[in-house]
Coordinates of C-alpha atoms in Angstrom, one line a residue:
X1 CA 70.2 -182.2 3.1
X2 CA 73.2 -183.9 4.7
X3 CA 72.5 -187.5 6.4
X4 CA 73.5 -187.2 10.3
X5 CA 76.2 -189.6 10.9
X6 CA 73.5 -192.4 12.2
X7 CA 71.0 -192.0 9.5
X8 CA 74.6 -192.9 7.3
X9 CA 75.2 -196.1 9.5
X10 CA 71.2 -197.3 9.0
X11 CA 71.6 -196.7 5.3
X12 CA 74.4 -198.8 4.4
X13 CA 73.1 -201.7 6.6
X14 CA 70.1 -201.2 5.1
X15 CA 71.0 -201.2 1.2
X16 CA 73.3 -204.9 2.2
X17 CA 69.8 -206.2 3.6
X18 CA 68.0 -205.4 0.2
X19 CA 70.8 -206.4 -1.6
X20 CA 70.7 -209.8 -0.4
X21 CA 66.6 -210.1 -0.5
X22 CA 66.8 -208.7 -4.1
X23 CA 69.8 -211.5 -5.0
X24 CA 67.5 -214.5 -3.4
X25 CA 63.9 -213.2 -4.5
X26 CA 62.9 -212.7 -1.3
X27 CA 59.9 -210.1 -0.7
X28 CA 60.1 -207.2 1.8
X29 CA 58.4 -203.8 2.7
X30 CA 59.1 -200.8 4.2
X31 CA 56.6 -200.3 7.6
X32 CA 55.9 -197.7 9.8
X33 CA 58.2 -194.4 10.4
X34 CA 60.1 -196.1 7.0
X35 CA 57.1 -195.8 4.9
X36 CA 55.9 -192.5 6.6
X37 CA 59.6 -191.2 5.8
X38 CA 59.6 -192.0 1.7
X39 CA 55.9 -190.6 1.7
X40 CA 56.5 -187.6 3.4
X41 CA 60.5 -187.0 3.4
X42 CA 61.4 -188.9 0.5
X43 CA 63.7 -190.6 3.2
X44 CA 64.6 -190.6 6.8
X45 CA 62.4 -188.8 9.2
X46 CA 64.7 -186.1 10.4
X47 CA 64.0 -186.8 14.1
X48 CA 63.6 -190.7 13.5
X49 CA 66.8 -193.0 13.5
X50 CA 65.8 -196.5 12.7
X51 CA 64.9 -198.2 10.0
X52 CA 61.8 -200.8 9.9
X53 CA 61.3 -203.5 7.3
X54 CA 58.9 -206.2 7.6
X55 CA 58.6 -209.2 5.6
X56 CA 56.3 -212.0 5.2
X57 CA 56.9 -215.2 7.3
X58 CA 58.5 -217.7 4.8
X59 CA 61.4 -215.2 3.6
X60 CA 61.6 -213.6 6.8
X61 CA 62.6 -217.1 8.3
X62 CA 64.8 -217.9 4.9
X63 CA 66.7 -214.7 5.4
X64 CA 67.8 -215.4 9.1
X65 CA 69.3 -218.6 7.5
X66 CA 71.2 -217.1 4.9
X67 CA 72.1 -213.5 5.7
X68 CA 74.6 -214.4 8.6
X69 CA 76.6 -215.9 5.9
X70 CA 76.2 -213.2 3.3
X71 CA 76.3 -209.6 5.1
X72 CA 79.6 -207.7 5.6
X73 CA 81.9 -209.0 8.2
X74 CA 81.1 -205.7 10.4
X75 CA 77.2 -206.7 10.1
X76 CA 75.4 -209.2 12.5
X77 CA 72.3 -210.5 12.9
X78 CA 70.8 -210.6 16.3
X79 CA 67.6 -211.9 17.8
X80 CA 66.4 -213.5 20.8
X81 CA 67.1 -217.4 19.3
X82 CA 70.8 -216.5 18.8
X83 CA 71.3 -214.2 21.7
X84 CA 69.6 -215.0 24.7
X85 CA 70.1 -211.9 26.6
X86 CA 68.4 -210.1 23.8
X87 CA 65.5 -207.9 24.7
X88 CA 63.1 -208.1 21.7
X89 CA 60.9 -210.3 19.5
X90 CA 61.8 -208.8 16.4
X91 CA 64.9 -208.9 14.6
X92 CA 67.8 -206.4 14.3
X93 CA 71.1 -206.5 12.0
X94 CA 73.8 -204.4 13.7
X95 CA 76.6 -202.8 12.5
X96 CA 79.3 -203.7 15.5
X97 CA 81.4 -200.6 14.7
X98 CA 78.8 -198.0 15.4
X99 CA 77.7 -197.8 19.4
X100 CA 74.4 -195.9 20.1
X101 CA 72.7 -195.5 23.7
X102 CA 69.0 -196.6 23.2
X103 CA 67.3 -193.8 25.1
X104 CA 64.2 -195.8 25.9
X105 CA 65.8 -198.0 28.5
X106 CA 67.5 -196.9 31.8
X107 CA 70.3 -199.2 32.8
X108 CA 73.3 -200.4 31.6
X109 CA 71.7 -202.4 28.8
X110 CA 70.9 -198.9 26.8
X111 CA 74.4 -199.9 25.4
X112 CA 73.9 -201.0 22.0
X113 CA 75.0 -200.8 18.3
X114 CA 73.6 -198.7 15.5
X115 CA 70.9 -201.0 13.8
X116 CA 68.0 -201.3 11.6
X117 CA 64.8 -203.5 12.8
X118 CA 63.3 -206.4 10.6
X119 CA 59.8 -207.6 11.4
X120 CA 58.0 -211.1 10.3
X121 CA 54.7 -210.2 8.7
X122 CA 52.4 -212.5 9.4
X123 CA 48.4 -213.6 8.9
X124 CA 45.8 -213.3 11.2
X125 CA 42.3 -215.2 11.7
X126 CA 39.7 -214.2 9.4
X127 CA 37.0 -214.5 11.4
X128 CA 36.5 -210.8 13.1
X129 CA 35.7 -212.7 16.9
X130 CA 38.7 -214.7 16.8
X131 CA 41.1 -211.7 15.4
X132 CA 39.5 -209.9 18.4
X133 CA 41.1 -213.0 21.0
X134 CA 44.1 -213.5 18.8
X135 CA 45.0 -209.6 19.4
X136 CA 44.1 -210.1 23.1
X137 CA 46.3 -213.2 23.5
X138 CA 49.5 -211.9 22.2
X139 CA 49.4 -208.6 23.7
X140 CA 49.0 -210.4 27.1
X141 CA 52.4 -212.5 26.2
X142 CA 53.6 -209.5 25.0
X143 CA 53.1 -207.6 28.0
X144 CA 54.9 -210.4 30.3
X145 CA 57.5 -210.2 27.6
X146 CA 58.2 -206.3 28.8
X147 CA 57.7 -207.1 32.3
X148 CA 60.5 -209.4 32.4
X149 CA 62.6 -206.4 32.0
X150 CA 60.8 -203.5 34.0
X151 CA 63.4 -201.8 34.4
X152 CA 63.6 -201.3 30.5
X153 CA 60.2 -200.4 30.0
X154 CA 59.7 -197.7 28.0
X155 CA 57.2 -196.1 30.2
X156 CA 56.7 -192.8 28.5
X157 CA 55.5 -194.5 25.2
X158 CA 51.4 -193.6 24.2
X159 CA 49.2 -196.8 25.7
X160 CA 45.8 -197.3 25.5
X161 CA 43.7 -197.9 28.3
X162 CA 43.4 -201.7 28.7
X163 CA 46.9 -201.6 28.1
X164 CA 48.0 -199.4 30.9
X165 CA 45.7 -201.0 33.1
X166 CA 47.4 -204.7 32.4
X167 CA 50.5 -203.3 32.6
X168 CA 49.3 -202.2 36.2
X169 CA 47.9 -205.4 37.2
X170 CA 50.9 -207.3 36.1
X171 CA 53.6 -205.1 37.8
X172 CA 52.2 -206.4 41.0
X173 CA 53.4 -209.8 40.5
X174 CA 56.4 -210.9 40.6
X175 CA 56.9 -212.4 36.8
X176 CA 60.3 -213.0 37.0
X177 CA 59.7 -216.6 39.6
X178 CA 56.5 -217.4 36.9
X179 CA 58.2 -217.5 33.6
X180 CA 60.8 -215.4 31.0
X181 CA 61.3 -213.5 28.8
X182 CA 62.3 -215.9 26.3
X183 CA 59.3 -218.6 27.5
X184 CA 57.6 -215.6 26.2
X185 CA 59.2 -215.1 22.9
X186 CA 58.7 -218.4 22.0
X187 CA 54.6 -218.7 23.2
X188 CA 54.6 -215.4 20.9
X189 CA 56.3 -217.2 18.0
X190 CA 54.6 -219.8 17.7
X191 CA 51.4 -218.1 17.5
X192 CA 52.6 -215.8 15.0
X193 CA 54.2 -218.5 12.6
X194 CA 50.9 -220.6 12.9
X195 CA 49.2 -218.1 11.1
X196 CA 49.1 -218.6 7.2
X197 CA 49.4 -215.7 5.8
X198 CA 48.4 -217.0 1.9
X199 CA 45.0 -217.6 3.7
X200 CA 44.6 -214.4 5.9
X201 CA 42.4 -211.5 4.8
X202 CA 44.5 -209.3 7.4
X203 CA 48.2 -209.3 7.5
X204 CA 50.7 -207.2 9.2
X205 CA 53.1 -207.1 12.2
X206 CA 51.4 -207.0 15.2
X207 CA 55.0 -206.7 16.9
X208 CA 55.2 -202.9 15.6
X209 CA 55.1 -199.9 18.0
X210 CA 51.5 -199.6 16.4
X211 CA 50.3 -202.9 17.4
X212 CA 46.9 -203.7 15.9
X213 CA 47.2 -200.7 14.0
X214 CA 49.6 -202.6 12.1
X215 CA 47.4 -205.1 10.8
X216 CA 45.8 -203.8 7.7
X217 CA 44.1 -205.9 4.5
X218 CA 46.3 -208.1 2.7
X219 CA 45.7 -206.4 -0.8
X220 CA 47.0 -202.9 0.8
X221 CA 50.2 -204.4 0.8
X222 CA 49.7 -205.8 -2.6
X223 CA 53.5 -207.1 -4.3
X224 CA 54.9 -204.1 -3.4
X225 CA 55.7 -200.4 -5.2
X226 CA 59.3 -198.8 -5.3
X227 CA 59.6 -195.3 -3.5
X228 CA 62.4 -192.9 -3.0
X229 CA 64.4 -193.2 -0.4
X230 CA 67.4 -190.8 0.2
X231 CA 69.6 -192.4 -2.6
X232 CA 67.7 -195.8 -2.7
X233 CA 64.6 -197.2 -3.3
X234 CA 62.6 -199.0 -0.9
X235 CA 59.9 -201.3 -1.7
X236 CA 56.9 -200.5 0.3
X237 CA 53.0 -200.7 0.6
X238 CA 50.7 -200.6 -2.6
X239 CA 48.5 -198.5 -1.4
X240 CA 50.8 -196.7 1.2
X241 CA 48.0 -193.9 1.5
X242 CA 45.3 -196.2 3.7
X243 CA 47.9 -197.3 5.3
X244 CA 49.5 -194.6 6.7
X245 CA 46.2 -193.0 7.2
X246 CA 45.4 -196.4 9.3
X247 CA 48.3 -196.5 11.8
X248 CA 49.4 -192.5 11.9
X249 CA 45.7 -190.6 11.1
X250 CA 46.6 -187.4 8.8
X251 CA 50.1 -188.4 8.1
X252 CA 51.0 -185.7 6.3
X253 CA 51.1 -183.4 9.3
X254 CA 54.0 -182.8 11.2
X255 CA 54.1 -184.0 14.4
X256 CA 54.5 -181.1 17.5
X257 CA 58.0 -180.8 18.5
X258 CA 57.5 -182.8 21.8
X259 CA 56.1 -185.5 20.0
X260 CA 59.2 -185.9 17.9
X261 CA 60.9 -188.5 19.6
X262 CA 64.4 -190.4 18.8
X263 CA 65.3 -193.8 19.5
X264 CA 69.7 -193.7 19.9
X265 CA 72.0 -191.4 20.4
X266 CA 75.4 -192.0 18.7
X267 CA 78.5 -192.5 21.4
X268 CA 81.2 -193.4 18.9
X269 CA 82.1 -194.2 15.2
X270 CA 84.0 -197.5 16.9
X271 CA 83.4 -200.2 19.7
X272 CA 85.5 -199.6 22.4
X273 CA 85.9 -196.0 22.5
X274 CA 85.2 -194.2 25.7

C-alpha cells in the first residue's frame, strides 16, 4: 500500500536516526504505536503518524551530543534544553521542510514540523513500595509540566481517575506564579537519570502516552529483535508479545473507528508556504 505523504517524511528521518545509532553502536527500540505497527501492520499504523523510539539512558544522552552534527542539514534535533519554548520532555528530530498542525493543541503553537519522537529509557526502584512513590512523584511533576501550558492540554486523551482528579485540583491554582514548565522538566530529569537502569528489574519510559504501562521487566526488552517495518527494519522488544499485551490489552484487535486517532495534519511540503 502507498505511504501517505507524512508516513514518507517520518520514514526518512527515521532510517537517518538508525543510521547514526547503528554507525556509533548505540542501542535503540521501537515503543508503543511503533512496535504495535511492525506486529500488527508490518509498519505504520494507517491512522497513526509518528514514530516512537526509546533508548536506554547512556546512548540516549550520547546521541543528543552527536546527532546534531551528523543528521541531514534539513534534520534538527529539538528538546526542551536547546529550545526553551519547547513543550515536551521527550525528544523530537524534525525535518524543517515538512509543516504539520499538531491537532492536540489549540492555539497558535499547533504549528510544527513533521517529526519522529525519541524517548530515554530508564530504570526504576526495585522495591515494589518505592516504584509505587516514584510513579506518584513524577506524574505529579508531570502534571504541573502540562498545566504550564493549559491551553495545550490535550483534554480529550483517556485518564485515569487519580489523574483527572489532580488534574482538577491543580487547574485551580494558578501554576504559572509557582514554578515552569521547564523548573519541571528538569525536577523530572533528574529523577529519571538517577535511575540505573543496569540495576533495575523494571525499565521503560514512563514519559510514553502509556505511562506506567510503559514500564515492563527489563528481560522483555532483552538486546533487541529486528522486525519489518515498511522497507526497514526496526529493532524492537524481545518479547514484543507481553508487551504489547501489557500496555494495549488484545493488541491484535482493531481499534473502533472513533478510537483511531491522529496526531498532525500535513499543511505543506515546505516552510513558509501558506
Amino acid at each position: 500500500m502507498e505511504l501517505n505523504p507524512l508516513h514518507k517524511v517520518d520514514l526518512e528521518i527515521v532510517k537517518e536516526v538508525i543510521k547514526i545509532c547503528e554507525e556509533n553502536n548505540l542501542s535503540y527500540y521501537a515503543l508503543g504505536g511503533t512496535m504495535l505497527g511492525a506486529i500488527r501492520h508490518k509498519g505504520f499504523i494507517p491512522w497513526d503518524d509518528d514514530i516512537d523510539l526509546g533508548m536506554p539512558r547512556n546512548d540516549y544522552e550520547k546521541f543528543l551530543e552527536i546527532a546534531p552534527s551528523l543528521l541531514s542539514s534539513h534534520l534538527k534535533v529539538v528538546n526542551y534544553k536547546n529550545t526553551p519554548e519547547y513543550h515536551y520532555y521527550i525528544t523530537r528530530v524534525l525535518d524543517t521542510t515538512t509543516r504539520v498542525i499538531e491537532d492536540r493543541i489549540g492555539n497558535e503553537n499547533k504549528y510544527t514540523n513533521a517529526s519522529i519522537d525519541i524517548f530515554p529509557i530508564d530504570g526504576t526502584p526495585n522495591n515494589i513500595v518505592l516504584r509505587k512513590i516514584y510513579y506518584l512523584r513524577v506524574m505529579y511533576h508531570r502534571a504541573l509540566m502540562s498545566l504550564c501550558y493549559k491551553d495545550s492540554i490535550d483534554r480529550k486523551r483517556k485518564r485515569n481517575f487519580l489523574e483527572k482528579v489532580l488534574l482538577a485540583i491543580l487547574e485551580l491554582i494558578p501554576i504559572e506564579k509557582m514554578t515552569t514548565p521547564n523548573k519541571q522538566k528538569e525536577k523530572i530529569d533528574r529523577m529519571l537519570s538517577k535511575q540505573d537502569i543496569v540495576k533495575s528489574n523494571f525499565i521503560g519510559n514512563i514519559m510514553g502516552a502509556y505511562r506506567t504501562r510503559e514500564i515492563v521487566p527489563k528481560e522483555w526488552y532483552g538486546k533487541g529483535t529486528k522486525y519489518p517495518f515498511e522497507d526497514i527494519e526496526l529493532v524492537g522488544l524481545d518479547n514484543y508479545d507481553e508487551y504489547l499485551k501489557f500496555t494495549y490489552g488484545d493488541y491484535m484487535k482493531l481499534p473502533t473507528e472513533d478510537n483511531r486517532k491522529t496526531h498532525f495534519s500535513l499543511v505543506s511540503d515546505e516552510v513558509g508556504d501558506d
